[in-house]
mmCIF file of C-alpha atoms in Angstrom:
data_model
loop_
_atom_site.group_PDB
_atom_site.id
_atom_site.type_symbol
_atom_site.label_atom_id
_atom_site.label_comp_id
_atom_site.label_asym_id
_atom_site.label_seq_id
_atom_site.Cartn_x
_atom_site.Cartn_y
_atom_site.Cartn_z
ATOM 1 C CA UNK A 1 -5.477 -26.699 -12.810
ATOM 2 C CA UNK A 2 -1.971 -27.346 -14.125
ATOM 3 C CA UNK A 3 -1.038 -30.955 -14.739
ATOM 4 C CA UNK A 4 2.515 -31.966 -14.004
ATOM 5 C CA UNK A 5 4.094 -34.556 -16.240
ATOM 6 C CA UNK A 6 7.028 -36.745 -15.426
ATOM 7 C CA UNK A 7 10.068 -35.402 -17.233
ATOM 8 C CA UNK A 8 11.531 -38.052 -19.503
ATOM 9 C CA UNK A 9 15.014 -37.655 -20.887
ATOM 10 C CA UNK A 10 15.397 -38.678 -24.510
ATOM 11 C CA UNK A 11 18.990 -37.508 -24.650
ATOM 12 C CA UNK A 12 20.530 -40.950 -24.957
ATOM 13 C CA UNK A 13 19.327 -43.490 -27.476
ATOM 14 C CA UNK A 14 21.107 -46.853 -27.216
ATOM 15 C CA UNK A 15 22.690 -48.138 -30.388
ATOM 16 C CA UNK A 16 24.550 -45.025 -31.513
ATOM 17 C CA UNK A 17 28.203 -44.881 -30.652
ATOM 18 C CA UNK A 18 29.910 -41.502 -30.717
ATOM 19 C CA UNK A 19 33.578 -41.005 -31.497
ATOM 20 C CA UNK A 20 35.789 -39.637 -28.739
ATOM 21 C CA UNK A 21 36.513 -36.450 -30.666
ATOM 22 C CA UNK A 22 34.143 -33.495 -30.990
ATOM 23 C CA UNK A 23 34.019 -30.416 -33.202
ATOM 24 C CA UNK A 24 33.193 -26.868 -32.169
ATOM 25 C CA UNK A 25 30.663 -24.685 -33.940
ATOM 26 C CA UNK A 26 33.489 -22.409 -35.099
ATOM 27 C CA UNK A 27 35.372 -25.344 -36.627
ATOM 28 C CA UNK A 28 32.157 -26.644 -38.218
ATOM 29 C CA UNK A 29 31.453 -23.245 -39.796
ATOM 30 C CA UNK A 30 34.929 -23.294 -41.363
ATOM 31 C CA UNK A 31 34.297 -26.809 -42.749
ATOM 32 C CA UNK A 32 30.964 -25.616 -44.201
ATOM 33 C CA UNK A 33 32.635 -22.566 -45.755
ATOM 34 C CA UNK A 34 35.254 -24.851 -47.347
ATOM 35 C CA UNK A 35 32.470 -26.713 -49.167
ATOM 36 C CA UNK A 36 29.694 -24.152 -49.670
ATOM 37 C CA UNK A 37 31.738 -20.955 -49.878
ATOM 38 C CA UNK A 38 32.256 -18.065 -47.475
ATOM 39 C CA UNK A 39 29.470 -16.029 -49.086
ATOM 40 C CA UNK A 40 26.831 -18.676 -48.328
ATOM 41 C CA UNK A 41 24.356 -18.064 -45.497
ATOM 42 C CA UNK A 42 25.437 -20.613 -42.895
ATOM 43 C CA UNK A 43 23.649 -21.029 -39.564
ATOM 44 C CA UNK A 44 25.416 -23.162 -36.961
ATOM 45 C CA UNK A 45 22.923 -24.122 -34.252
ATOM 46 C CA UNK A 46 25.278 -25.404 -31.544
ATOM 47 C CA UNK A 47 28.582 -24.920 -29.772
ATOM 48 C CA UNK A 48 30.032 -28.421 -29.565
ATOM 49 C CA UNK A 49 29.053 -31.407 -31.702
ATOM 50 C CA UNK A 50 29.668 -35.108 -31.226
ATOM 51 C CA UNK A 51 30.842 -37.153 -34.196
ATOM 52 C CA UNK A 52 29.728 -40.494 -35.592
ATOM 53 C CA UNK A 53 31.223 -42.713 -38.267
ATOM 54 C CA UNK A 54 29.899 -43.129 -41.779
ATOM 55 C CA UNK A 55 28.951 -46.693 -40.841
ATOM 56 C CA UNK A 56 26.815 -45.462 -37.933
ATOM 57 C CA UNK A 57 25.043 -42.930 -40.130
ATOM 58 C CA UNK A 58 24.564 -45.474 -42.934
ATOM 59 C CA UNK A 59 23.050 -47.925 -40.431
ATOM 60 C CA UNK A 60 20.556 -45.278 -39.332
ATOM 61 C CA UNK A 61 19.701 -44.377 -42.942
ATOM 62 C CA UNK A 62 19.152 -48.057 -43.761
ATOM 63 C CA UNK A 63 16.656 -48.394 -40.895
ATOM 64 C CA UNK A 64 14.859 -45.138 -41.664
ATOM 65 C CA UNK A 65 12.116 -45.318 -44.302
ATOM 66 C CA UNK A 66 12.022 -41.716 -45.579
ATOM 67 C CA UNK A 67 13.574 -42.889 -48.851
ATOM 68 C CA UNK A 68 10.436 -44.999 -49.437
ATOM 69 C CA UNK A 69 8.155 -41.938 -49.497
ATOM 70 C CA UNK A 70 6.687 -40.734 -52.766
ATOM 71 C CA UNK A 71 8.019 -37.478 -54.216
ATOM 72 C CA UNK A 72 5.393 -34.981 -55.343
ATOM 73 C CA UNK A 73 6.510 -31.453 -56.223
ATOM 74 C CA UNK A 74 3.297 -29.927 -54.858
ATOM 75 C CA UNK A 75 2.688 -32.237 -51.891
ATOM 76 C CA UNK A 76 5.961 -33.739 -50.637
ATOM 77 C CA UNK A 77 9.016 -32.148 -52.248
ATOM 78 C CA UNK A 78 12.760 -32.335 -51.719
ATOM 79 C CA UNK A 79 12.474 -29.816 -48.879
ATOM 80 C CA UNK A 80 9.963 -32.044 -47.079
ATOM 81 C CA UNK A 81 12.233 -35.076 -47.458
ATOM 82 C CA UNK A 82 15.148 -33.076 -45.985
ATOM 83 C CA UNK A 83 13.115 -31.710 -43.077
ATOM 84 C CA UNK A 84 11.793 -35.144 -42.103
ATOM 85 C CA UNK A 85 15.218 -36.799 -42.223
ATOM 86 C CA UNK A 86 16.832 -33.909 -40.341
ATOM 87 C CA UNK A 87 14.246 -34.087 -37.565
ATOM 88 C CA UNK A 88 14.607 -37.871 -37.277
ATOM 89 C CA UNK A 89 18.377 -37.613 -36.953
ATOM 90 C CA UNK A 90 18.083 -34.851 -34.347
ATOM 91 C CA UNK A 91 15.516 -36.877 -32.407
ATOM 92 C CA UNK A 92 17.399 -40.168 -32.490
ATOM 93 C CA UNK A 93 21.133 -39.525 -32.659
ATOM 94 C CA UNK A 94 21.427 -36.097 -31.002
ATOM 95 C CA UNK A 95 23.971 -33.358 -31.261
ATOM 96 C CA UNK A 96 25.853 -34.357 -34.395
ATOM 97 C CA UNK A 97 26.817 -32.005 -37.249
ATOM 98 C CA UNK A 98 23.819 -32.845 -39.446
ATOM 99 C CA UNK A 99 21.627 -30.328 -41.204
ATOM 100 C CA UNK A 100 20.133 -29.103 -44.444
ATOM 101 C CA UNK A 101 21.349 -27.177 -47.449
ATOM 102 C CA UNK A 102 19.241 -25.355 -50.024
ATOM 103 C CA UNK A 103 21.111 -24.758 -53.248
ATOM 104 C CA UNK A 104 20.880 -23.969 -56.937
ATOM 105 C CA UNK A 105 22.372 -26.457 -59.377
ATOM 106 C CA UNK A 106 24.545 -25.411 -62.288
ATOM 107 C CA UNK A 107 21.399 -25.711 -64.445
ATOM 108 C CA UNK A 108 19.455 -23.258 -62.251
ATOM 109 C CA UNK A 109 17.311 -25.884 -60.485
ATOM 110 C CA UNK A 110 16.629 -25.303 -56.776
ATOM 111 C CA UNK A 111 17.144 -28.345 -54.566
ATOM 112 C CA UNK A 112 17.373 -29.287 -50.907
ATOM 113 C CA UNK A 113 19.429 -32.070 -49.344
ATOM 114 C CA UNK A 114 20.750 -32.967 -45.960
ATOM 115 C CA UNK A 115 24.380 -32.390 -45.068
ATOM 116 C CA UNK A 116 26.698 -33.793 -42.441
ATOM 117 C CA UNK A 117 30.322 -33.650 -41.416
ATOM 118 C CA UNK A 118 32.035 -36.882 -42.402
ATOM 119 C CA UNK A 119 34.834 -37.172 -39.822
ATOM 120 C CA UNK A 120 36.571 -39.872 -41.849
ATOM 121 C CA UNK A 121 37.039 -37.445 -44.744
ATOM 122 C CA UNK A 122 37.159 -34.266 -42.655
ATOM 123 C CA UNK A 123 34.620 -32.480 -44.846
ATOM 124 C CA UNK A 124 30.920 -31.812 -45.185
ATOM 125 C CA UNK A 125 29.031 -34.094 -47.546
ATOM 126 C CA UNK A 126 25.465 -34.204 -48.825
ATOM 127 C CA UNK A 127 22.837 -36.868 -48.273
ATOM 128 C CA UNK A 128 19.992 -37.262 -50.731
ATOM 129 C CA UNK A 129 17.117 -38.236 -48.402
ATOM 130 C CA UNK A 130 15.144 -39.659 -51.331
ATOM 131 C CA UNK A 131 17.664 -42.483 -51.857
ATOM 132 C CA UNK A 132 20.193 -42.238 -48.958
ATOM 133 C CA UNK A 133 23.042 -41.513 -51.387
ATOM 134 C CA UNK A 134 25.992 -39.735 -49.727
ATOM 135 C CA UNK A 135 28.131 -37.575 -51.992
ATOM 136 C CA UNK A 136 30.103 -34.359 -52.274
ATOM 137 C CA UNK A 137 28.519 -30.983 -53.069
ATOM 138 C CA UNK A 138 27.963 -30.813 -56.840
ATOM 139 C CA UNK A 139 30.479 -28.834 -58.874
ATOM 140 C CA UNK A 140 29.006 -25.599 -60.158
ATOM 141 C CA UNK A 141 26.215 -25.546 -57.576
ATOM 142 C CA UNK A 142 25.613 -22.467 -55.416
ATOM 143 C CA UNK A 143 24.559 -22.855 -51.767
ATOM 144 C CA UNK A 144 21.730 -20.525 -50.766
ATOM 145 C CA UNK A 145 21.252 -21.439 -47.109
ATOM 146 C CA UNK A 146 22.866 -23.987 -44.815
ATOM 147 C CA UNK A 147 21.769 -24.916 -41.309
ATOM 148 C CA UNK A 148 23.807 -27.353 -39.213
#
């Protein structure tokens, strides 16, 4: 016997205000290429994205507790932090240009962070999910894979 469940829409979560402007996947790819380079592997997962302000994102990051988790290279690494924050943003805010980047630092260290399009600056920035710090892509770093 097949059980039928009531379909519940989680598309809209109160408390997140979107800007009136949007960005297409093509435009987002170009913004990613500006930051990470045209030779980087960039996967854009959507066609049209809504935009939020830095203040809206910062408010979400302040309420989220992923930055309180304990880092352990073998158990819960930078990739795990990025995946958890990415999934929470996708679940709660919906359809914004937010993703993950795997990269190699100028010292040859592999790292993963989240990335998002800051509409106030018009460029993609990184978010360190371990401390909620938002900053530009490090000079000398090489992006390996980006998904937005």
